[in-house]
mmCIF file of N, CA, C and O and ligand atoms in Angstrom:
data_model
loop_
_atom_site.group_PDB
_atom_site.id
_atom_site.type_symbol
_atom_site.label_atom_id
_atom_site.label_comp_id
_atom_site.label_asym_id
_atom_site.label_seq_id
_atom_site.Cartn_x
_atom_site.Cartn_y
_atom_site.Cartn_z
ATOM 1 N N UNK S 3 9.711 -11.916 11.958
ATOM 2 C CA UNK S 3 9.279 -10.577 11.560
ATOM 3 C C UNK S 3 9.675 -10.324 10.106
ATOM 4 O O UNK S 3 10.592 -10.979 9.612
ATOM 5 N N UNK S 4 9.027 -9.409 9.413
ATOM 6 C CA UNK S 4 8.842 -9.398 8.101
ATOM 7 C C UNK S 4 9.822 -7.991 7.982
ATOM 8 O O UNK S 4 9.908 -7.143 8.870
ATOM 9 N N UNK S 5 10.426 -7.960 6.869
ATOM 10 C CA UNK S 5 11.338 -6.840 6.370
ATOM 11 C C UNK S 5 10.321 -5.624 6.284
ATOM 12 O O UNK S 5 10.364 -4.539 6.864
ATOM 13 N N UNK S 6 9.624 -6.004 5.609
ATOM 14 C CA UNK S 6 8.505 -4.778 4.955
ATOM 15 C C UNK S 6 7.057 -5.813 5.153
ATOM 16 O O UNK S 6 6.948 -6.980 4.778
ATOM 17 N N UNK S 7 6.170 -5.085 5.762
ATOM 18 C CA UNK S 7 4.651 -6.116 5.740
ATOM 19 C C UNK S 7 3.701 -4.612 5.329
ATOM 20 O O UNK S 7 3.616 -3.492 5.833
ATOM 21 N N UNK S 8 3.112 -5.269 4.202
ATOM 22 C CA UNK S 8 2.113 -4.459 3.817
ATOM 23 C C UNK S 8 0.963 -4.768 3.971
ATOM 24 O O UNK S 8 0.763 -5.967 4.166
ATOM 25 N N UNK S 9 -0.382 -3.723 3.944
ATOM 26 C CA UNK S 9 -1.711 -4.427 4.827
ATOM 27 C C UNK S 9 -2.329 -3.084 3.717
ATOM 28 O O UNK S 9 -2.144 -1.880 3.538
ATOM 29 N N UNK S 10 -3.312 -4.426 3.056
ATOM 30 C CA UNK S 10 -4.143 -3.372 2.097
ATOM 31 C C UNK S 10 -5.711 -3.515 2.756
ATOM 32 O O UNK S 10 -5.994 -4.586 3.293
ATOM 33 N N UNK S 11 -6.709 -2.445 2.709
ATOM 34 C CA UNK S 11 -7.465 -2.311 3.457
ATOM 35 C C UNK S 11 -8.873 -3.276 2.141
ATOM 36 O O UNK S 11 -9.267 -2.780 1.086
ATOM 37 N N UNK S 12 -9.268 -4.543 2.663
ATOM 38 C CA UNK S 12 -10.269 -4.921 1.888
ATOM 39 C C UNK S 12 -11.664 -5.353 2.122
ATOM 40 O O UNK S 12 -12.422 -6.038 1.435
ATOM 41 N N UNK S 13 -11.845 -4.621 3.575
ATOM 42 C CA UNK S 13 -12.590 -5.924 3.962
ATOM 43 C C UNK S 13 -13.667 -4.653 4.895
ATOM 44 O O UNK S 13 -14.701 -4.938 5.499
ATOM 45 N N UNK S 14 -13.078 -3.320 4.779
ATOM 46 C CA UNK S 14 -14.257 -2.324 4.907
ATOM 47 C C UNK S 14 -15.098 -2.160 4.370
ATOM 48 O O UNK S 14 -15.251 -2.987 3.471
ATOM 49 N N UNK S 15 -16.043 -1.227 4.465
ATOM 50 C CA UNK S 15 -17.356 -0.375 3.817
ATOM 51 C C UNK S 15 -17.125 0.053 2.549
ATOM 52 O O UNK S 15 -17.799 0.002 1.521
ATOM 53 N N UNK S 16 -15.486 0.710 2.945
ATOM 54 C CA UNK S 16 -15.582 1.816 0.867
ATOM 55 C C UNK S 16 -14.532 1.383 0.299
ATOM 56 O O UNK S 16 -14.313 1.418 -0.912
ATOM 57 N N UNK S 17 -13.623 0.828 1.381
ATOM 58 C CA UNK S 17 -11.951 0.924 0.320
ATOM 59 C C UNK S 17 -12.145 -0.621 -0.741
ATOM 60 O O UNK S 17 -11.263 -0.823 -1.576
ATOM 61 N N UNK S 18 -12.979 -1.334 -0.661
ATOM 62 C CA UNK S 18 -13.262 -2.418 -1.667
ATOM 63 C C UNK S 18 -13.984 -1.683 -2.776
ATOM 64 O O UNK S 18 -13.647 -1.905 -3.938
ATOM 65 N N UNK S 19 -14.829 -0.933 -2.537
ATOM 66 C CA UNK S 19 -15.877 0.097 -3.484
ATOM 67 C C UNK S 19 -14.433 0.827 -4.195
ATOM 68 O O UNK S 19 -14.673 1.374 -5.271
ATOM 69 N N UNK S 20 -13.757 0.863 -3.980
ATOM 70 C CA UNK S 20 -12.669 2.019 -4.275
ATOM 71 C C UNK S 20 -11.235 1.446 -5.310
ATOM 72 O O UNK S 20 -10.325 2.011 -5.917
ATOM 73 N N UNK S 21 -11.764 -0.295 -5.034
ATOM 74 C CA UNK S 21 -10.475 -0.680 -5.709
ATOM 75 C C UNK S 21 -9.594 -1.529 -5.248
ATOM 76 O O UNK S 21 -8.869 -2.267 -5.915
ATOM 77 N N UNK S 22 -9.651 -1.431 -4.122
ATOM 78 C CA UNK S 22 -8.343 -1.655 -3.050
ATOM 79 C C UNK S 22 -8.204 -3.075 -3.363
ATOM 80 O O UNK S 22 -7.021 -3.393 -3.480
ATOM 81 N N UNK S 23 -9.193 -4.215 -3.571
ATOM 82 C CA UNK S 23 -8.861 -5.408 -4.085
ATOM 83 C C UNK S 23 -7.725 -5.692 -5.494
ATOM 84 O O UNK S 23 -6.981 -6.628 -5.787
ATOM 85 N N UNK S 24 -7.995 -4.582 -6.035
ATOM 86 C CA UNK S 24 -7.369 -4.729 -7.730
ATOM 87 C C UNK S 24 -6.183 -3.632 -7.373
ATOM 88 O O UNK S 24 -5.293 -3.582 -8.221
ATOM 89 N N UNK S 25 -6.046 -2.763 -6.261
ATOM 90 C CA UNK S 25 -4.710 -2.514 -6.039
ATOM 91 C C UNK S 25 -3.786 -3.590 -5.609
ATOM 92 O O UNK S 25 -2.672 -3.929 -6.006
ATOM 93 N N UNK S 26 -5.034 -4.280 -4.140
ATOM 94 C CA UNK S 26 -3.089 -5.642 -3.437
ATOM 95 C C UNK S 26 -2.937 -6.670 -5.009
ATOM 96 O O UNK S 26 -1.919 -7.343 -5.170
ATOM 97 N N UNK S 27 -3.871 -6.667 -5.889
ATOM 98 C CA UNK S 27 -3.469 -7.669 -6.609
ATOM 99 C C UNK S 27 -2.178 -7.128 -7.437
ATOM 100 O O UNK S 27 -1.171 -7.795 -7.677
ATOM 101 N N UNK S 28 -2.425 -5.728 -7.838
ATOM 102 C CA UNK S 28 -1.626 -5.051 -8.398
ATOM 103 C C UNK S 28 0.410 -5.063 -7.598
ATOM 104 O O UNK S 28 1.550 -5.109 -8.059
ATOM 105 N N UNK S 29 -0.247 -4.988 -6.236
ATOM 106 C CA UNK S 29 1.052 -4.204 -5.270
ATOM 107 C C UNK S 29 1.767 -6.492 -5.639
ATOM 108 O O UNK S 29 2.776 -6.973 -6.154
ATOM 109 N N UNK S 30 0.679 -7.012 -5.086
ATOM 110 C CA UNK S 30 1.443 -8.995 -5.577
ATOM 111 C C UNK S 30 2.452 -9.223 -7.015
ATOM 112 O O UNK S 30 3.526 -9.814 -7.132
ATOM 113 N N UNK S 31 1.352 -8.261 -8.331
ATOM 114 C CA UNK S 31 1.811 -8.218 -8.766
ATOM 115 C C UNK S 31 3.476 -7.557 -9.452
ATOM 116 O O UNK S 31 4.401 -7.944 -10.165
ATOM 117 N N UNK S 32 3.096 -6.466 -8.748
ATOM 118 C CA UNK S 32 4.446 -5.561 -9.074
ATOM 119 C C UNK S 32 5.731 -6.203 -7.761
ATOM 120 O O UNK S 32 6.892 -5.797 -7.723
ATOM 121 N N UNK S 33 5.442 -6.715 -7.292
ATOM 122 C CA UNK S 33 6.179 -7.382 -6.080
ATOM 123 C C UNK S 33 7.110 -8.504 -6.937
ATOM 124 O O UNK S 33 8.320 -8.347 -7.105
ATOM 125 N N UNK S 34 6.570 -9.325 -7.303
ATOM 126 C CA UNK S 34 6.840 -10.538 -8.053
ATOM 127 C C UNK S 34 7.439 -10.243 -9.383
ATOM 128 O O UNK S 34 8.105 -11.179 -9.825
ATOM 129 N N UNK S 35 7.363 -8.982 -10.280
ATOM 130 C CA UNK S 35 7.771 -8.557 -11.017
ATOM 131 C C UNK S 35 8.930 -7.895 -10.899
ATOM 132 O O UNK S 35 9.809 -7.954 -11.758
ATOM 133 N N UNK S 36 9.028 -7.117 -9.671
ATOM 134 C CA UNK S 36 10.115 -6.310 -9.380
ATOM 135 C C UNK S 36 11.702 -6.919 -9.141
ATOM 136 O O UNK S 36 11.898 -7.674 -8.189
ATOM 137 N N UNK S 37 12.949 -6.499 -10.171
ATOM 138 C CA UNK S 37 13.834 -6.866 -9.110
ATOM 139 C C UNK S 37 15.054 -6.748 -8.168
ATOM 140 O O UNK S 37 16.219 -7.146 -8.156
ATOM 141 N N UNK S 38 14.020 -5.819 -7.178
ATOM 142 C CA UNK S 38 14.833 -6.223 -6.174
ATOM 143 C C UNK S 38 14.983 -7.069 -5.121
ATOM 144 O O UNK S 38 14.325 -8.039 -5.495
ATOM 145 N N UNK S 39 15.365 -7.303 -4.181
ATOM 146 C CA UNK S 39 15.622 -8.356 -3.384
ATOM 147 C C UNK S 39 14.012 -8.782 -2.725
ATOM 148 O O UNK S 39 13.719 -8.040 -1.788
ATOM 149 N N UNK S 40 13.195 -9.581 -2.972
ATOM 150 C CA UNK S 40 11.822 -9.354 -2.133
ATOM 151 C C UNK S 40 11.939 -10.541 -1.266
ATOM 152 O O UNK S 40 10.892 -11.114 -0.962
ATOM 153 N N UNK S 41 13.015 -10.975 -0.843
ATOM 154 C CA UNK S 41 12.781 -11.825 0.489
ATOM 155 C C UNK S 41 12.511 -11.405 1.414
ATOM 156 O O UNK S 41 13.491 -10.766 1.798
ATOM 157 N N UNK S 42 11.429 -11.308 2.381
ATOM 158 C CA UNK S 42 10.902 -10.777 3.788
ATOM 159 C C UNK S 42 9.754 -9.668 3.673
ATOM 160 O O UNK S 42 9.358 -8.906 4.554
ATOM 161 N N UNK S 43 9.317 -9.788 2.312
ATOM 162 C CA UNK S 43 8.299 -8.499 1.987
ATOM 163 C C UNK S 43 6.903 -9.226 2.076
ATOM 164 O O UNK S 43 6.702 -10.036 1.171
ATOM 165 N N UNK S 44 5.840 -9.063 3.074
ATOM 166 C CA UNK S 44 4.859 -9.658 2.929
ATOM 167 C C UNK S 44 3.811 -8.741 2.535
ATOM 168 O O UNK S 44 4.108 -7.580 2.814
ATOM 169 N N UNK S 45 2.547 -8.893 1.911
ATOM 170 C CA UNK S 45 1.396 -8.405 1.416
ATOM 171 C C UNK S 45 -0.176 -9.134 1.751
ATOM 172 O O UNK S 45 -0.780 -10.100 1.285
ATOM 173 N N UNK S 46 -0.494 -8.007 2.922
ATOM 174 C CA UNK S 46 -1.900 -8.807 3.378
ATOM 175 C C UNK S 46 -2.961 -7.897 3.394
ATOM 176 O O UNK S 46 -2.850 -6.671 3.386
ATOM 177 N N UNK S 47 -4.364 -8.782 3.425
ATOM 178 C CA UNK S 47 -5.494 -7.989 3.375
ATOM 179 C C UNK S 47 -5.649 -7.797 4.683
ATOM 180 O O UNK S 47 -5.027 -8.410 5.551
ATOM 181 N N UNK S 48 -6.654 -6.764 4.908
ATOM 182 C CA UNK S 48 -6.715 -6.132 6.313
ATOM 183 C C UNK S 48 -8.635 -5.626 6.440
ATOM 184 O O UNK S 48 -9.513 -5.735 5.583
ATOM 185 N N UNK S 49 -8.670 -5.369 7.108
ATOM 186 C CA UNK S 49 -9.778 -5.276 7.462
ATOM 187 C C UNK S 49 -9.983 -3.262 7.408
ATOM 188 O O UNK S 49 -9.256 -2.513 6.754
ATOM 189 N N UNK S 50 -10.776 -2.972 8.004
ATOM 190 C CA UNK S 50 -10.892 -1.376 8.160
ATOM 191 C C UNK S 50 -10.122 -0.729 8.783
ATOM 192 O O UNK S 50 -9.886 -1.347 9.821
ATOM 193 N N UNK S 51 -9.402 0.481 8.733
ATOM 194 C CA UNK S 51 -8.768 0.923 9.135
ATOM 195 C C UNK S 51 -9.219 1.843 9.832
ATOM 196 O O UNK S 51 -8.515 2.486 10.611
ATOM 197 N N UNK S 52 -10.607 2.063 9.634
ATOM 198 C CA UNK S 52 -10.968 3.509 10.408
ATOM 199 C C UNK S 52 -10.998 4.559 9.794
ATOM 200 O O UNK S 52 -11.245 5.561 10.465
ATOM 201 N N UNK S 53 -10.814 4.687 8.649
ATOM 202 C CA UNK S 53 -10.150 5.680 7.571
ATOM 203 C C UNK S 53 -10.950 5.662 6.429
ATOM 204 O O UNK S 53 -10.538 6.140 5.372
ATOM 205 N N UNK S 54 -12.357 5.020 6.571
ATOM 206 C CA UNK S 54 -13.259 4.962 5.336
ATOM 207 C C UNK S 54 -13.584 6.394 4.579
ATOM 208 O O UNK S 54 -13.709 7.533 5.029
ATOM 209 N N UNK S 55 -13.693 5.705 2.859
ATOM 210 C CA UNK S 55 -13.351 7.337 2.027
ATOM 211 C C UNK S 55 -12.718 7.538 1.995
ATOM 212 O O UNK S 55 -12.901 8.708 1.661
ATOM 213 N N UNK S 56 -11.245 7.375 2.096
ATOM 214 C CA UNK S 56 -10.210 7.799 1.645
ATOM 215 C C UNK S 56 -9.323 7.082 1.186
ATOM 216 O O UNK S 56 -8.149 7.413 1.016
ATOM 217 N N UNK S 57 -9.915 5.832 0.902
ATOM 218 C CA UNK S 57 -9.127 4.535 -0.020
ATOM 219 C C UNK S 57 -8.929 4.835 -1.170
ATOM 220 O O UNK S 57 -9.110 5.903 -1.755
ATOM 221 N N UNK S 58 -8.386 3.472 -1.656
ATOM 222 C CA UNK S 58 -7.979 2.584 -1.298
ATOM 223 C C UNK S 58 -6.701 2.750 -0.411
ATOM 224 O O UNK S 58 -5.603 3.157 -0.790
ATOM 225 N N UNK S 59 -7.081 2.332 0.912
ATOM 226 C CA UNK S 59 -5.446 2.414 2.202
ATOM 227 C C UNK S 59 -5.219 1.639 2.109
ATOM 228 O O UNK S 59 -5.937 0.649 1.971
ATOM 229 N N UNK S 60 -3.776 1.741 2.149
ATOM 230 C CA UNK S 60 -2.359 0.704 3.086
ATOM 231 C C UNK S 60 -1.571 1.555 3.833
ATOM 232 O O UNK S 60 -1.305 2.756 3.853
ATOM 233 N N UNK S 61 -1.290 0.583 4.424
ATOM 234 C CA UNK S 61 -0.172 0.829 5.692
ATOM 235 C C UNK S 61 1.152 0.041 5.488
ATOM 236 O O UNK S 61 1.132 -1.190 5.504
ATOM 237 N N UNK S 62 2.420 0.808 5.276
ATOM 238 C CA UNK S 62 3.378 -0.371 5.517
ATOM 239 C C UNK S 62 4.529 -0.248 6.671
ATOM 240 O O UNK S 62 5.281 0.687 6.944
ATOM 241 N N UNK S 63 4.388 -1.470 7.210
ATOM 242 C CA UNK S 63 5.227 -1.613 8.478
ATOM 243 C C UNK S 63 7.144 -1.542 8.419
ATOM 244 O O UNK S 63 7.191 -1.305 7.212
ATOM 245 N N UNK S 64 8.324 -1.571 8.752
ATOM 246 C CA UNK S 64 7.763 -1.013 10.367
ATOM 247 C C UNK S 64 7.625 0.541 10.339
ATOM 248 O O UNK S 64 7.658 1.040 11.464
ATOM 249 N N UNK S 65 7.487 1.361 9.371
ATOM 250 C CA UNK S 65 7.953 2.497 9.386
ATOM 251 C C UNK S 65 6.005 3.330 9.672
ATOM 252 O O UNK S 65 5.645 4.506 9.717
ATOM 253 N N UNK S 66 5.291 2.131 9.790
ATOM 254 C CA UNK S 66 3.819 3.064 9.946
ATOM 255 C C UNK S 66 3.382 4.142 9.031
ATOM 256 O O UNK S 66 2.670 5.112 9.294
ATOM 257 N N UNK S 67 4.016 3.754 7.737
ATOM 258 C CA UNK S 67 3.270 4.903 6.874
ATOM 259 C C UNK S 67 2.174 4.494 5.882
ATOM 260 O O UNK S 67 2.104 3.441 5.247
ATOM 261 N N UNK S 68 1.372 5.488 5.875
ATOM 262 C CA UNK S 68 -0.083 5.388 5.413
ATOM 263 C C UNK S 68 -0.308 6.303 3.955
ATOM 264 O O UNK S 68 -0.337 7.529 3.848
ATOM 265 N N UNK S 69 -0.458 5.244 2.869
ATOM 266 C CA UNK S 69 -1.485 5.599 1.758
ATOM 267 C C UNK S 69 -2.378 5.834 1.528
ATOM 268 O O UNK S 69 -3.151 4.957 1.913
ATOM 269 N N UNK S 70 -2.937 6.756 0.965
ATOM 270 C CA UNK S 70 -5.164 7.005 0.560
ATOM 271 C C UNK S 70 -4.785 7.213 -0.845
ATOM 272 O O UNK S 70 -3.766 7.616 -1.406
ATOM 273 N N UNK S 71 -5.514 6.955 -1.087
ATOM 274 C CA UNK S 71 -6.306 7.176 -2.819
ATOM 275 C C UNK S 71 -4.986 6.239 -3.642
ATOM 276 O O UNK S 71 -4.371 6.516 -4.671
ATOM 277 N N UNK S 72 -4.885 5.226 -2.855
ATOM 278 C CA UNK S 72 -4.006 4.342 -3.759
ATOM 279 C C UNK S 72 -5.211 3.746 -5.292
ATOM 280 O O UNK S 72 -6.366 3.329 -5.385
ATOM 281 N N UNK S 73 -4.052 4.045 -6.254
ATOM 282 C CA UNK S 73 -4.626 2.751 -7.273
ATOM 283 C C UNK S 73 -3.717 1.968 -7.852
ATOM 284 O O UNK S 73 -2.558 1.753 -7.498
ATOM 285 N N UNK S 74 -4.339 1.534 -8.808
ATOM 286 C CA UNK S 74 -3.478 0.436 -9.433
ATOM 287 C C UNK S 74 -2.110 0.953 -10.609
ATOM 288 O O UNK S 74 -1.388 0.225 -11.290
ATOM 289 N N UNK S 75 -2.125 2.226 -10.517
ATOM 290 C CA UNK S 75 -1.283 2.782 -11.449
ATOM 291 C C UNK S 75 0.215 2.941 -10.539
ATOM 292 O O UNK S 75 1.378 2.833 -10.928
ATOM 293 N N UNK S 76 -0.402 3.275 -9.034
ATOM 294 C CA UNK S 76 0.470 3.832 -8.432
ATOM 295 C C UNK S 76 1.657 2.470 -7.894
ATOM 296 O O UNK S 76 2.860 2.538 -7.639
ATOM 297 N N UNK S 77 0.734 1.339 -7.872
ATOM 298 C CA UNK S 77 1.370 0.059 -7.154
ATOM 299 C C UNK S 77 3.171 -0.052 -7.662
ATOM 300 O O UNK S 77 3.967 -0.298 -6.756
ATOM 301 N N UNK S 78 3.602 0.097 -8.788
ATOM 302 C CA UNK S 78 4.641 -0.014 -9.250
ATOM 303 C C UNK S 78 5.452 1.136 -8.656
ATOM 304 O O UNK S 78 6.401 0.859 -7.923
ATOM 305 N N UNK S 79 5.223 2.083 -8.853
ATOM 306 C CA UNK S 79 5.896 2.949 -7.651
ATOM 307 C C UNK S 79 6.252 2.714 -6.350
ATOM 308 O O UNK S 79 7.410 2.498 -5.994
ATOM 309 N N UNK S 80 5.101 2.755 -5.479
ATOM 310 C CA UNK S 80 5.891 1.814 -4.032
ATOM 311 C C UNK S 80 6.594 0.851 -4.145
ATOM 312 O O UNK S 80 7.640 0.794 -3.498
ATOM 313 N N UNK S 81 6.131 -0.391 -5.181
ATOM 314 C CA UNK S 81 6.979 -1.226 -4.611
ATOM 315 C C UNK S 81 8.477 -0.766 -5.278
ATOM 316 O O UNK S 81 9.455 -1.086 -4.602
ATOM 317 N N UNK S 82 8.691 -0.158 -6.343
ATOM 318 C CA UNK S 82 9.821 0.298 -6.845
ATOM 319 C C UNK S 82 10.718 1.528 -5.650
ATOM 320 O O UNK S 82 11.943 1.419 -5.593
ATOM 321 N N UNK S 83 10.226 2.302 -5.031
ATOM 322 C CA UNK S 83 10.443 2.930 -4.548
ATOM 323 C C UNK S 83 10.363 2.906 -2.975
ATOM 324 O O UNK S 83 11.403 2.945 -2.318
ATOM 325 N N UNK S 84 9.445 2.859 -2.529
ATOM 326 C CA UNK S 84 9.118 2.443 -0.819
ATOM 327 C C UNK S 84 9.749 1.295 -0.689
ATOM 328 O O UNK S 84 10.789 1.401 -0.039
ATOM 329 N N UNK S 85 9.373 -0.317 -1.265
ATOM 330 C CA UNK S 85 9.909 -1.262 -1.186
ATOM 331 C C UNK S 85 11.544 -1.358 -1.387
ATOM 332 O O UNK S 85 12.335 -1.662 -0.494
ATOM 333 N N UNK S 86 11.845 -1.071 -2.602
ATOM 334 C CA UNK S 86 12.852 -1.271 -3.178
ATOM 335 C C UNK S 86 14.230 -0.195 -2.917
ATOM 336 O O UNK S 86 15.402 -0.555 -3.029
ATOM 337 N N UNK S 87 13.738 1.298 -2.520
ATOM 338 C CA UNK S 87 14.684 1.989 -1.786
ATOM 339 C C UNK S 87 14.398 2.739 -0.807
ATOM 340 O O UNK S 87 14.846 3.885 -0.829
ATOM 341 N N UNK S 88 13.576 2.301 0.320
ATOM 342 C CA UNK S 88 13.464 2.870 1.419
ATOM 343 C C UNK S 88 12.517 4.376 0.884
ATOM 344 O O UNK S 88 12.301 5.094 1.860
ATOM 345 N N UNK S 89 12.193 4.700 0.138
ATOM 346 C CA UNK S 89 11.570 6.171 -0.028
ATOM 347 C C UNK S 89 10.136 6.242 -0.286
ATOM 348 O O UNK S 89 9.481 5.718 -1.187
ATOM 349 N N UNK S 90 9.760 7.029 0.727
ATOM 350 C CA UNK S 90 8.225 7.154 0.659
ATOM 351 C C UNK S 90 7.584 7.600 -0.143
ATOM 352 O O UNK S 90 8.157 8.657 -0.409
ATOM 353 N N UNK S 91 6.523 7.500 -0.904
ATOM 354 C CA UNK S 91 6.232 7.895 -1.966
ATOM 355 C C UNK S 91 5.197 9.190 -1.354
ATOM 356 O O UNK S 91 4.037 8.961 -1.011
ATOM 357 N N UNK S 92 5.825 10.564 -1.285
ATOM 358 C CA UNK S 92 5.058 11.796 -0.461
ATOM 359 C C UNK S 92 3.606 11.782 -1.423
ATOM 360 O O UNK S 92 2.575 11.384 -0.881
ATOM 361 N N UNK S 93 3.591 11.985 -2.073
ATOM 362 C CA UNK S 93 2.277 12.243 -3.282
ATOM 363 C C UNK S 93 1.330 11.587 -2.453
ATOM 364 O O UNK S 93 0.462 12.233 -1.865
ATOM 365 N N UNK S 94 1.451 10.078 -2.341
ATOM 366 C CA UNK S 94 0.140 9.004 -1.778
ATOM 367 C C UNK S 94 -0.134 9.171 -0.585
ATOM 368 O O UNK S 94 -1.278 8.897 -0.223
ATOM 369 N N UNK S 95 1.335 9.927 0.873
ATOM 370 C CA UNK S 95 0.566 9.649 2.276
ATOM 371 C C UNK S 95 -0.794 10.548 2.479
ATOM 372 O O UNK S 95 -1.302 11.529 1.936
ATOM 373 N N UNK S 96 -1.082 9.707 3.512
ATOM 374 C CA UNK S 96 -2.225 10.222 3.940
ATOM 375 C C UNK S 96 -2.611 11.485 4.813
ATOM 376 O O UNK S 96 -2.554 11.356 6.036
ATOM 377 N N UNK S 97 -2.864 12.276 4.459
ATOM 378 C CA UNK S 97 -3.021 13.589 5.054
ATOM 379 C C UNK S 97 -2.400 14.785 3.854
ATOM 380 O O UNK S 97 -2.302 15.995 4.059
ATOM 381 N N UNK S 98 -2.082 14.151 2.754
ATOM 382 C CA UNK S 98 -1.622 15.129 1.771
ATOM 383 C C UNK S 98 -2.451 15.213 0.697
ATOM 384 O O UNK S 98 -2.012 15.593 -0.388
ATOM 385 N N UNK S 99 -3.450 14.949 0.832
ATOM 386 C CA UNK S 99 -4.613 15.024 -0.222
ATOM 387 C C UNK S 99 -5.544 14.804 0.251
ATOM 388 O O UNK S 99 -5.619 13.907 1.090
ATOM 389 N N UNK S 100 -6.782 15.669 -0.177
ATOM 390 C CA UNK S 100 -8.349 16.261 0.408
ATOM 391 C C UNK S 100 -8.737 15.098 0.509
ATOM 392 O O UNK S 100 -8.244 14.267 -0.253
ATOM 393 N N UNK S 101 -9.752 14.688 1.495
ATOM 394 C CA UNK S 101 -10.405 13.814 1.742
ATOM 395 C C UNK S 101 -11.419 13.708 0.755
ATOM 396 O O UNK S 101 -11.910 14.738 0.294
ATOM 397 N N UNK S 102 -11.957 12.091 0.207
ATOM 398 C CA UNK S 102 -12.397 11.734 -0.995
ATOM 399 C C UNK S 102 -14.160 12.289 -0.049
ATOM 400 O O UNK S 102 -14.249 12.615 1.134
ATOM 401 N N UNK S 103 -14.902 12.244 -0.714
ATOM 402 C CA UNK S 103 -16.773 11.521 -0.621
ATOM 403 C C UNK S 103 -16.515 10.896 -0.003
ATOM 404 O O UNK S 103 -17.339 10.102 0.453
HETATM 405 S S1 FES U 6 -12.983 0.716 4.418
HETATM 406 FE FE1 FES U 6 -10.850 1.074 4.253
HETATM 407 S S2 FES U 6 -10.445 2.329 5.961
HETATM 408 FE FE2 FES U 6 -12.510 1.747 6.256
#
């Protein structure tokens, strides 16, 4: 089992239209850049979440919390923050900002 497993949504209808590819590259990147401890942190593509329009989503395990309108600006934040000290980044979950088009 993975410390932290992240699941970026790429393989739906909108959240690829939205970015979500050039976010996990972003979240790989800021991962690998970051340093804190990243042994046990995995980063995978995922399929639909059910949640189309309101991407780019992730989900990170085990704590089940959910991002919308991720971009690539924001990636350094989670992993600095969610990853790196347990704290959710409130701004990005999902249900705290209007649903996109
Ligand atoms: S396309 Fe990402 S939630 Fe459906």
């Amino acid at each position: 089992m993975f410390k932290k497993h992240i699941f970026v949504c790429t393989e739906g209808k909108t959240c690829p239209n939205q970015g979500s590819k050039e976010v996990l590259a972003e979240l790989r990147q800021a991962l690998s850049a970051d340093s804190h401890d990243n042994e046990g942190i995995r980063i995978n593509k995922a399929g639909c979440f059910s949640q189309c329009g309101n991407g780019p989503m992730i989900v990170i395990y085990p704590e089940g919390v959910w991002y919308c309108q991720v971009n690539t600006g924001d990636c350094k934040e989670i992993v600095e923050e969610h990853l790196g000290k347990n704290k959710i980044v409130e701004r990005l979950l999902y249900g705290s900002k209007p649903a996109q088009a």
